[in-house]
Coordinates of C-alpha atoms and ligand atoms in Angstrom, one line a residue:
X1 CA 0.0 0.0 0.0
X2 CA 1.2 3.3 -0.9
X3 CA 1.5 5.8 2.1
X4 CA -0.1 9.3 1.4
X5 CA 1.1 11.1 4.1
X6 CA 4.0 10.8 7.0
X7 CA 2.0 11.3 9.8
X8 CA 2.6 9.2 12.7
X9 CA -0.4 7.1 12.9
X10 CA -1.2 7.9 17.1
X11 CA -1.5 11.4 15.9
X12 CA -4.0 10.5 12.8
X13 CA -6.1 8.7 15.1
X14 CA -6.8 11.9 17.6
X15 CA -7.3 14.0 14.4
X16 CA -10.0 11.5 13.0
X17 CA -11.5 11.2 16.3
X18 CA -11.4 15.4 16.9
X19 CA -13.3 15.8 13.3
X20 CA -15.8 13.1 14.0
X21 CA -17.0 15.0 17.2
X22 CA -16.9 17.7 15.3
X23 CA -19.4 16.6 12.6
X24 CA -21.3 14.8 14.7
X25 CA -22.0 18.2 17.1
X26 CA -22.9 19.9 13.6
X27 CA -25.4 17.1 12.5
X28 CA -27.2 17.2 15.4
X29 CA -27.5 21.1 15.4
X30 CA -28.5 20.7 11.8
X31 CA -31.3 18.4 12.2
X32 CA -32.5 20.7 14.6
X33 CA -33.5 22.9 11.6
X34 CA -34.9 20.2 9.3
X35 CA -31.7 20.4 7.2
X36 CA -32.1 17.1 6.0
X37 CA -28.9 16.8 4.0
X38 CA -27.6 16.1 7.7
X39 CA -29.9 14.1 9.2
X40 CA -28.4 10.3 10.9
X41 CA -29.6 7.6 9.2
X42 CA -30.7 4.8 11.4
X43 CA -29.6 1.3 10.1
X44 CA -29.1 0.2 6.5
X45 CA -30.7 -2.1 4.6
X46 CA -31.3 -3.2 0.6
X47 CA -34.0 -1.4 -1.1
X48 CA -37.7 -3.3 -3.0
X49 CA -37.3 -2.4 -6.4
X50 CA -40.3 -3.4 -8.4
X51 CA -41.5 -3.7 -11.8
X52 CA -43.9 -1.9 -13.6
X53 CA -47.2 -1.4 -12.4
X54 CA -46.4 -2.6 -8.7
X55 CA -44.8 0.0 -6.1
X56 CA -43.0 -1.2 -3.7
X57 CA -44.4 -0.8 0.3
X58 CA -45.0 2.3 1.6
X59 CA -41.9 3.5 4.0
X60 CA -44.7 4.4 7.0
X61 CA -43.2 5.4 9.9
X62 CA -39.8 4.4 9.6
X63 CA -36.8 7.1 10.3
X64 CA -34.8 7.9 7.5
X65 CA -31.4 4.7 6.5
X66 CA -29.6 3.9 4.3
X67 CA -30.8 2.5 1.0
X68 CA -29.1 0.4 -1.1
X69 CA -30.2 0.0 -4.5
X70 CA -28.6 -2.2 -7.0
X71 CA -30.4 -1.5 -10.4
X72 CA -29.1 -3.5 -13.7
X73 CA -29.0 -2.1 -16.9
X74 CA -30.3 -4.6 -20.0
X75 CA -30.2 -3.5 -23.4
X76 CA -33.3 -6.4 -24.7
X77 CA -35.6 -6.9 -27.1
X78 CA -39.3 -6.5 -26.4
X79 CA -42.7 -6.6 -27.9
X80 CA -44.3 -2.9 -29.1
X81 CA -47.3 -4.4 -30.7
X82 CA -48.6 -7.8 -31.8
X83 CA -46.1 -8.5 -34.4
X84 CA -43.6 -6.0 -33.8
X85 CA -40.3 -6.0 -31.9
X86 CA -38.3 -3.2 -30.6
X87 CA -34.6 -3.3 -29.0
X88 CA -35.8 -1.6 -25.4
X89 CA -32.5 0.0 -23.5
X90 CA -34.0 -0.8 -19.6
X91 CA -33.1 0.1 -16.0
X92 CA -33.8 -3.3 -14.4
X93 CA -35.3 -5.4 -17.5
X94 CA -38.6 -2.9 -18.0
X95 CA -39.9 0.3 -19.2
X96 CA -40.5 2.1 -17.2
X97 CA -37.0 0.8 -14.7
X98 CA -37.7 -0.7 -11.9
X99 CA -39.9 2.0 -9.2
X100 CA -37.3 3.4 -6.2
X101 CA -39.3 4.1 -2.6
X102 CA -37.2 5.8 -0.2
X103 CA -38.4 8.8 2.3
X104 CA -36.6 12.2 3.1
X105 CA -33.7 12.3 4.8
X106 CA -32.6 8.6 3.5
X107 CA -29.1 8.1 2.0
X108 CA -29.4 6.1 -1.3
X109 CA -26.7 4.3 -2.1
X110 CA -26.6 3.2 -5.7
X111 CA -25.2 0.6 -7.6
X112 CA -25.5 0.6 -11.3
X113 CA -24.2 -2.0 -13.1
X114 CA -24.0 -2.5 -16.7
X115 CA -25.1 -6.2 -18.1
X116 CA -22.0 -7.9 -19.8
X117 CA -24.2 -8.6 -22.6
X118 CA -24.9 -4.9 -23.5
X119 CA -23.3 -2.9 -26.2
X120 CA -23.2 0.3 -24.7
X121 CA -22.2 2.6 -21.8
X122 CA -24.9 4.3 -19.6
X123 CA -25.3 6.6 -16.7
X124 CA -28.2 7.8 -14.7
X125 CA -29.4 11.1 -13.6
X126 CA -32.6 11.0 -10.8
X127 CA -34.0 14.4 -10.6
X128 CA -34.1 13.8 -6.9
X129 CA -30.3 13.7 -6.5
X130 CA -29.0 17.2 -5.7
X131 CA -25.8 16.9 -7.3
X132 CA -23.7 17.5 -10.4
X133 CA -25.7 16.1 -13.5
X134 CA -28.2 14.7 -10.6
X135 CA -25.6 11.1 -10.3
X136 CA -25.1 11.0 -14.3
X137 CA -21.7 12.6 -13.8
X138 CA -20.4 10.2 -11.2
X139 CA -22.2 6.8 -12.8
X140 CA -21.3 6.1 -16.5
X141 CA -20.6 2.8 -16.4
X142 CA -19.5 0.6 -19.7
X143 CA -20.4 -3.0 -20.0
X144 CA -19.5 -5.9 -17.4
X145 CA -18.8 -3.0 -14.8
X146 CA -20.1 -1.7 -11.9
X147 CA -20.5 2.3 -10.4
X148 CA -21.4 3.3 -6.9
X149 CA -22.4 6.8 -5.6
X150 CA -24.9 7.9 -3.2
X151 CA -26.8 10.3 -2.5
X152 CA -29.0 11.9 0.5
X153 CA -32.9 12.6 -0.6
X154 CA -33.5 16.0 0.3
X155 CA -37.2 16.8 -1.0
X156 CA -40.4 15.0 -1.1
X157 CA -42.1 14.2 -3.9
X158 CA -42.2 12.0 -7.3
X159 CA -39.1 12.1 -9.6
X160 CA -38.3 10.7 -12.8
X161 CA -34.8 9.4 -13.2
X162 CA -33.2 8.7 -17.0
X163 CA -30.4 7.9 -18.6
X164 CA -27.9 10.5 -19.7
X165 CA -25.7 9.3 -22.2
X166 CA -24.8 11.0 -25.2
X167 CA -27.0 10.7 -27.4
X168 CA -29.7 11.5 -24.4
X169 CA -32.6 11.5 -26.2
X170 CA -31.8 8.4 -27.8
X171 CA -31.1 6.5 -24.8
X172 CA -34.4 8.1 -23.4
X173 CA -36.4 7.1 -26.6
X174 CA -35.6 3.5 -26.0
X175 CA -36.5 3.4 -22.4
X176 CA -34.0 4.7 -20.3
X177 CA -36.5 5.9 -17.5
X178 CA -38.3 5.4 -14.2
X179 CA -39.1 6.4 -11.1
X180 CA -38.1 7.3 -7.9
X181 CA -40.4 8.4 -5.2
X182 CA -39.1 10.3 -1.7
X183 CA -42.0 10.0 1.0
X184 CA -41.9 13.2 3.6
X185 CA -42.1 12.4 7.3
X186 CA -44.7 9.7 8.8
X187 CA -45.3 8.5 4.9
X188 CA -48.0 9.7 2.3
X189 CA -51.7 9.5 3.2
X190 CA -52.5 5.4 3.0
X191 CA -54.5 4.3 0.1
X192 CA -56.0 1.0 -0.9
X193 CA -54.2 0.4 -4.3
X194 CA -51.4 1.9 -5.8
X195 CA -49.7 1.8 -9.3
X196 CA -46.7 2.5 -11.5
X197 CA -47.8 4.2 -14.9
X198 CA -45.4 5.9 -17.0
X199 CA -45.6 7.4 -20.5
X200 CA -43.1 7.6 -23.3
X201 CA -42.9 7.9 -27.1
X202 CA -41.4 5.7 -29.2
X203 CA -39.9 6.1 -32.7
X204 CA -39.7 3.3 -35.5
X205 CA -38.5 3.2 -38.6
X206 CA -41.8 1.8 -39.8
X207 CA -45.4 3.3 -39.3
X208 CA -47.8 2.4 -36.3
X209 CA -47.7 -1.2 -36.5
X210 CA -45.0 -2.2 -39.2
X211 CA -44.5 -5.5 -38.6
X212 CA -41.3 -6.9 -37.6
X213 CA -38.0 -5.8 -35.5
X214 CA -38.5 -1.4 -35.7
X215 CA -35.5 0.3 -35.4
X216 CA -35.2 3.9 -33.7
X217 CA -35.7 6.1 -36.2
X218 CA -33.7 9.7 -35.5
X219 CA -35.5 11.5 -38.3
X220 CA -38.8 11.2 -36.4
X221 CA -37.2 11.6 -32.9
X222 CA -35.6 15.3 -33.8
X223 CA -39.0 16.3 -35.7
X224 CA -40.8 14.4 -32.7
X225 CA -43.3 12.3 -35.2
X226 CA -43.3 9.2 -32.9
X227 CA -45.4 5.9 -33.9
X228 CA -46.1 5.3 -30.8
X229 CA -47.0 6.6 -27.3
X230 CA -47.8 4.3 -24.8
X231 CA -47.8 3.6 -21.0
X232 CA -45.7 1.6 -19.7
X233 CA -43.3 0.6 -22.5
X234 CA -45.7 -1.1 -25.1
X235 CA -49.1 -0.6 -27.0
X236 CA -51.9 -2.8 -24.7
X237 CA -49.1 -3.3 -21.5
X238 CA -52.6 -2.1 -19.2
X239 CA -55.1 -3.6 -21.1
X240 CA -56.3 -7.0 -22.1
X241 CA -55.4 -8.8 -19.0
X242 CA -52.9 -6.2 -17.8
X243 CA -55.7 -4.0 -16.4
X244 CA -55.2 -2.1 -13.0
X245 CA -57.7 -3.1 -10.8
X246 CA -59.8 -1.8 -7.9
X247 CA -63.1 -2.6 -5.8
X248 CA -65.9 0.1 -5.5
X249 CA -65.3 2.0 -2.3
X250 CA -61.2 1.4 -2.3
X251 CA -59.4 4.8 -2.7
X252 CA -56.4 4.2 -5.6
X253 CA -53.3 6.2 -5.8
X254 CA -51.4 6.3 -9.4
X255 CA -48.0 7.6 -9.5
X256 CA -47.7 8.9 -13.1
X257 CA -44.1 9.9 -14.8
X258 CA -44.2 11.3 -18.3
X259 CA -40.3 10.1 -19.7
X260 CA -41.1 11.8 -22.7
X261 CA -38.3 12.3 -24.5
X262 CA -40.6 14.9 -26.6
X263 CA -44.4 14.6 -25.4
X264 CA -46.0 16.0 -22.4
X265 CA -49.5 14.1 -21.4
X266 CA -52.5 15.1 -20.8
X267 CA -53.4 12.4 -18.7
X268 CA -56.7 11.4 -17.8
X269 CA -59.0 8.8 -16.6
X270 CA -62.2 8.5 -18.4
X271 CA -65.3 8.5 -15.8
X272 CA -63.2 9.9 -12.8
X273 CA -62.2 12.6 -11.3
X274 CA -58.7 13.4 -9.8
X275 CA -59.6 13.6 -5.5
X276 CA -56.3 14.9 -5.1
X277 CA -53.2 15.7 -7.7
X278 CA -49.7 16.8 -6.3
X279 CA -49.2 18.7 -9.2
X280 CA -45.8 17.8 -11.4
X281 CA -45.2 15.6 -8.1
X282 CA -44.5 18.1 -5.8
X283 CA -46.2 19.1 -2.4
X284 CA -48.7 21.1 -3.6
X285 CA -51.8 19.5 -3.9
X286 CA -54.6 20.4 -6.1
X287 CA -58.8 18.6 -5.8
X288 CA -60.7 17.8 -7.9
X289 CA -58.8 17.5 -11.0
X290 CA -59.9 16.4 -14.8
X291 CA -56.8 16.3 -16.1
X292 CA -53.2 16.7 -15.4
X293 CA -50.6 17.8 -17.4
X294 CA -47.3 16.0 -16.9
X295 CA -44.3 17.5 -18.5
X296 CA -41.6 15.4 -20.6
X297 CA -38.9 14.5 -17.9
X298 CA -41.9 15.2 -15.0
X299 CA -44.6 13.4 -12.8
X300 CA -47.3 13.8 -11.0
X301 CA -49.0 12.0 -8.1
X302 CA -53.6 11.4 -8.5
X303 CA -55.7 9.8 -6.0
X304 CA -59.2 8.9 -6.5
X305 CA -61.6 7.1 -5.0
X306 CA -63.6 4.8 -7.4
X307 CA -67.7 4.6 -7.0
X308 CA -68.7 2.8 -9.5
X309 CA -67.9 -0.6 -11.0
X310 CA -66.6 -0.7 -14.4
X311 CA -63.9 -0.2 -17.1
X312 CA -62.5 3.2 -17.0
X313 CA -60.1 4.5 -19.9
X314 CA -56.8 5.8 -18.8
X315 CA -55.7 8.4 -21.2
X316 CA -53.5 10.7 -22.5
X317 CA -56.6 12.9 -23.6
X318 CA -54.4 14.3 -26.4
X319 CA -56.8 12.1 -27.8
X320 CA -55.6 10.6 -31.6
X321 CA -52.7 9.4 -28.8
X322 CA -54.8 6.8 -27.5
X323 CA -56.9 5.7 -30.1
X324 CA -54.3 5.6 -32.7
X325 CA -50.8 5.4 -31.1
X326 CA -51.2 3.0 -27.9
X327 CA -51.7 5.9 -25.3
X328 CA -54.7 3.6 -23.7
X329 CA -55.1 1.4 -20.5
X330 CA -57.9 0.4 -18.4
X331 CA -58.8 0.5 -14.9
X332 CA -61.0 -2.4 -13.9
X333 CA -63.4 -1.7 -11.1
X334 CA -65.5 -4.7 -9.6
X335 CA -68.7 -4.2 -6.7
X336 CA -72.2 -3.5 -6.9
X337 CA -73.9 -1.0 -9.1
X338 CA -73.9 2.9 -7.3
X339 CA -77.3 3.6 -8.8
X340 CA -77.0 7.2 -7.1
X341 CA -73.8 7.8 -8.3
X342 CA -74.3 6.7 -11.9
X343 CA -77.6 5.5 -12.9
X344 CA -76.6 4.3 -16.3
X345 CA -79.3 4.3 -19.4
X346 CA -82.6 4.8 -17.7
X347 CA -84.6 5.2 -20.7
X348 CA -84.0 5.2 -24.5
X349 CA -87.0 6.6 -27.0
X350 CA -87.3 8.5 -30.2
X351 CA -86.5 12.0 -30.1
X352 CA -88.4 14.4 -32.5
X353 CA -87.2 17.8 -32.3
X354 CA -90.1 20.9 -32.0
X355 CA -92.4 20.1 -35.4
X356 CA -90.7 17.5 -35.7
X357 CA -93.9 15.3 -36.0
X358 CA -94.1 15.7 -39.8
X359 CA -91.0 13.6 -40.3
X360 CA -93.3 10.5 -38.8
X361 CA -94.0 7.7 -41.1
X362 CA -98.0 7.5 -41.3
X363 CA -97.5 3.7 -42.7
X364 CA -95.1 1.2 -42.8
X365 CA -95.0 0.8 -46.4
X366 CA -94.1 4.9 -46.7
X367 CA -91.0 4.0 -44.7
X368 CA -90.6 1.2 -46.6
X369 CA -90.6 2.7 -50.0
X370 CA -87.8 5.3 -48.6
X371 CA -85.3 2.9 -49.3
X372 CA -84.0 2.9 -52.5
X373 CA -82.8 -0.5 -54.1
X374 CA -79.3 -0.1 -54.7
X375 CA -76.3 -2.0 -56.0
X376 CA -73.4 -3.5 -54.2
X377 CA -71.1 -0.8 -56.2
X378 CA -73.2 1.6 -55.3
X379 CA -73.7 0.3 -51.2
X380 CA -69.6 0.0 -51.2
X381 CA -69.5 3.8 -52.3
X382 CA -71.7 4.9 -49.9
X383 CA -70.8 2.6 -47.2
X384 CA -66.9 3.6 -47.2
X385 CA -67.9 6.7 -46.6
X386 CA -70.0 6.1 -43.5
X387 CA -67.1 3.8 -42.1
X388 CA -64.8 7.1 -42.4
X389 CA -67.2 9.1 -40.4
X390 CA -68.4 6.2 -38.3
X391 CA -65.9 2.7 -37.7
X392 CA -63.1 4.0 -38.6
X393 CA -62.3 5.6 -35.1
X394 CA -61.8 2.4 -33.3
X395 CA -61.4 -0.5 -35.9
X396 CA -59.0 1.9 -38.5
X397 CA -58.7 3.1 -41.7
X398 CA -58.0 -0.6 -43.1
X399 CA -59.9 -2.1 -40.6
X400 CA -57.2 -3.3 -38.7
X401 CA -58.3 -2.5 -35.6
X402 CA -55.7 -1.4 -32.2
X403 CA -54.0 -4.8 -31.1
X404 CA -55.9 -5.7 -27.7
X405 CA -58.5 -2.6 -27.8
X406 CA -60.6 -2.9 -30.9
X407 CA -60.7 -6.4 -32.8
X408 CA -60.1 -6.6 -36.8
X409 CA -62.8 -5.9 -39.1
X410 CA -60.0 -7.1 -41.9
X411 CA -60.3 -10.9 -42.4
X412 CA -62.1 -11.1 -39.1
X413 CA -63.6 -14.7 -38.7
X414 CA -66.0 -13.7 -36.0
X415 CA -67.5 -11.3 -39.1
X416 CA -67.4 -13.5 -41.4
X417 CA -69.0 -16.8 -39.5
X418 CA -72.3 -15.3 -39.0
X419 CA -74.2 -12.0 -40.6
X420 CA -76.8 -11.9 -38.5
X421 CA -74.5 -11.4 -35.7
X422 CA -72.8 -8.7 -37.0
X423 CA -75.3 -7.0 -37.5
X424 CA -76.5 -7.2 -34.2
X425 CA -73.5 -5.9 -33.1
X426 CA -73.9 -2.8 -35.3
X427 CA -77.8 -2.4 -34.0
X428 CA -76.9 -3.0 -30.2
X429 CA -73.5 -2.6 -29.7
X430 CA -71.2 -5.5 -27.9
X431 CA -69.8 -6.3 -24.5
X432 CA -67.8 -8.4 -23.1
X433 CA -64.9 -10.7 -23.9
X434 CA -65.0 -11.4 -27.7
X435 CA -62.2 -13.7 -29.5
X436 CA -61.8 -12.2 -32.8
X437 CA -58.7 -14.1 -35.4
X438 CA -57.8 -16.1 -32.5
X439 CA -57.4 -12.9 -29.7
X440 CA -59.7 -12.0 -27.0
X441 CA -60.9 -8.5 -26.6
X442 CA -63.2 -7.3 -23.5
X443 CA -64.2 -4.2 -24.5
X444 CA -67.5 -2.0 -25.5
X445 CA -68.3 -1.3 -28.9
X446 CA -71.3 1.0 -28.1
X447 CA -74.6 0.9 -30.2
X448 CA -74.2 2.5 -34.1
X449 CA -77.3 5.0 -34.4
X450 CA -77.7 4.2 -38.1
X451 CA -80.9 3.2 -40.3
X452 CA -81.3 0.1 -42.0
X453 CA -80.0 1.2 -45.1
X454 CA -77.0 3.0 -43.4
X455 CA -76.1 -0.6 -41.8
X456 CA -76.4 -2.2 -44.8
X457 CA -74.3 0.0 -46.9
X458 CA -71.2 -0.2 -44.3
X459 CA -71.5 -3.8 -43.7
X460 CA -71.3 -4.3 -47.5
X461 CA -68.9 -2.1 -48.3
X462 CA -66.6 -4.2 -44.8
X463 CA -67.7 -7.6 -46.1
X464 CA -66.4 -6.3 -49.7
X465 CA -63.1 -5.4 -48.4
X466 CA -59.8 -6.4 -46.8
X467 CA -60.1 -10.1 -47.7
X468 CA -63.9 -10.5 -46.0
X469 CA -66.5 -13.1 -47.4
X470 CA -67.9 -10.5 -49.6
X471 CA -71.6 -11.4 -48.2
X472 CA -74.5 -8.3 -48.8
X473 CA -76.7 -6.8 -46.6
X474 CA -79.8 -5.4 -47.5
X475 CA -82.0 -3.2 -45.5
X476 CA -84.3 -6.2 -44.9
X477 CA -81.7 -8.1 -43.2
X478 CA -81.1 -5.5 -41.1
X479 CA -84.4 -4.6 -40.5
X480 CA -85.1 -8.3 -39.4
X481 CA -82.3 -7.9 -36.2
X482 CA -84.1 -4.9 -34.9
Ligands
CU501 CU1 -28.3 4.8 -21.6

């Protein structure tokens, strides 16, 4: 061992004890004053990390320790879609990484290692470090190695940590992010359920559901055109057997990060209202909330409490997002009916606005006589054109549906099996788990308020197209479903 200094080593050992006493006189004086950066951890021990959308325990009433957290690093290959593969760069083998829970005043000490395996270096920056490059100057770490730092949490609240490697927003756009949450005092309010969500967008060489292995795709990622923006790493990961879940009466708690690299969200929950938001996942807290708005590189912390059973859309309400990009989940709440709370369809009749009584068919043969015989060429015109207006929102412009939201109407064998019950379908909507080509879908297709000859014009034109059976519907066979 190389000596650095000539001390004699009696005389080292009164210094060292002299300066201990000193620090430890100035801790205590500190923590008087709540400067946590100097508050004495009380025993150590090896931080839960947990996958995406589980959160580790709550830290309660424990004092402030020491954390350790070993997170690996795993450059893999994933599924974005049915069908399509994308090479995810991952802080503990997800996207989002693997969720931190630690409380103010703790002293994280993190170990970063780099999987042999990978191909490239990688750092981290957690926007709850205070600190040069918030860790990402003190942690890149290549391949088959390991970095430590630490780190004392100094404010509550929800952070988002990411990787900071040049090229950043590269590394971000293939799922370099997570996060970590820092408790205050005594723990946050208890809740029944709580969940990881995270949002990100993702950038592929290929359009919205190119088959195959997608490459990143810089062009898009500089003009911030992405394919896909999603929670939690993948079209469908919160949906389709992946659903939240929650019991009428339970309160739920969502901790929400936006890792961007380019969008921020809009994020919403269809049917509910935000009880209480920490806005951008700080201390203030804001009721009664529609929608929050969660900045690329932010987060924000909702509680709710649900009322009602049912399916209830999780959104990024910047809305062609989650109908056509993968921004969608579902919250799945079981118990009885709430009949005061939401009554659901109490009565359906015919409306007839003010003089409207003229438009009433005297006879049955009048209303019959409306309906013009047309062709099939003539149905698939005039169909297309109500699937644009009308289908075309949920099962897509080629009728392709969104993998685990809206089934196929292309080649669709449940279409094709049985008219009749298509039809239906259109006149009454659907519920309910459906398998469509082989995949199940539980969703609701509400009811289509179109007249007989409407139906039968869009069902021709979708039977005459995308490889369907080519069957046509007339008005009759319509009417006979009513
Ligand atoms: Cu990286």
């Amino acid at each position: 061992m190389k000596k650095t200094s000539k001390m004699p080593l009696k005389l080292k050992a009164v210094f060292c004890i002299f300066f201990a006493m000193l620090l430890f006189t100035s801790c205590k004086k500190a923590e008087e004053s709540t400067d946590y950066t100097a508050i004495v951890t009380d025993g150590e021990k090896e931080a839960e990390l947990t996958a995406p959308p589980m959160v580790p325990k709550p830290v309660g009433n424990r004092p402030a320790m020491k954390l350790k957290v070993n997170m690996e690093i795993k450059e893999q290959e994933g599924t974005m879609t049915d069908g399509v593969k994308y090479t995810y760069w991952t802080f503990g083998g997800t996207v989002p990484g693997s969720f931190i829970r630690t409380r103010v005043g703790d002293e994280v000490e993190f170990h970063l290692k780099n999987h042999p395996d990978n191909k490239l270096p990688h750092n981290i920056d957690l926007h709850a470090v205070t600190g040069p490059g918030g860790g990402a100057t003190s942690s890149l770490v290549a391949p088959g190695h390991e970095k430590v730092f630490s780190f004392k949490v100094i404010n509550p609240g929800l952070y988002v940590y990411h990787c900071a490697t040049a090229p950043v927003g590269m590394h971000i756009a293939n799922g370099m992010y997570g996060l970590i949450l820092v408790e205050p005092e005594g723990g946050l309010p208890p809740v029944d359920k709580e969940y990881y969500v995270m949002q990100g967008d993702f950038y592929t060489q290929g359009e919205y559901g190119a088959k195959g292995l997608q490459p990143f795709d810089m062009n898009k990622a500089v003009k911030e055109t992405p394919d896909y923006v999603v929670f939690n790493g993948k079209v469908g990961s919160l949906t389709n057997g992946g659903e939240l879940t929650a019991k009428v009466g339970e309160t739920v708690r969502l901790f929400v990060g936006n890792g961007g690299p380019n969008l921020v969200s809009s994020f919403h929950v269809i049917g509910e209202i935000f009880d209480n938001v920490h806005v951008e996942g700080g201390s203030m807290v804001n009721k009664n909330v529609q929608t929050t708005l969660i900045p690329a590189g932010g987060a924000s912390i909702v509680d709710f409490k649900v009322e009602t059973p049912g399916n209830f859309i999780i959104v990024d309400h910047s809305i062609f997002r989650a109908f056509n990009k993968g921004a969608l989940g579902i919250l799945k709440v079981e118990g009885p009916e709430n009949k005061k709370v939401y009554s659901g369809t109490i009565q359906e009749g015919i409306y007839l606005p003010e003089g409207g009584t003229i438009q009433k068919m005297p006879n049955s043969t009048a209303a019959k006589t409306a309906i013009p015989k047309r062709t099939v060429t003539e149905k698939i015109k005039i169909g297309k054109e109500i699937f644009g207006t009308t289908c075309f929102a949920c099962h897509q412009s080629e009728g392709q549906g969104i993998p685990s939201t809206f089934p196929p109407l292309a080649k669709s064998d449940y279409l094709n099996a049985d008219p009749k019950r298509a039809i239906k379908t259109i006149l009454h909507g659907l519920s309910g788990e459906v398998t469509v080509n082989g995949k199940k879908y539980n969703n609701v297709m509400p009811s289509q308020n179109l007249s007989d000859d409407e139906i039968a014009n869009v069902m021709t034109y979708i039977y005459n197209s995308w490889g369907n059976n080519k069957t046509d519907v007339t008005p009759e066979m319509v009417k006979a479903q009513r």
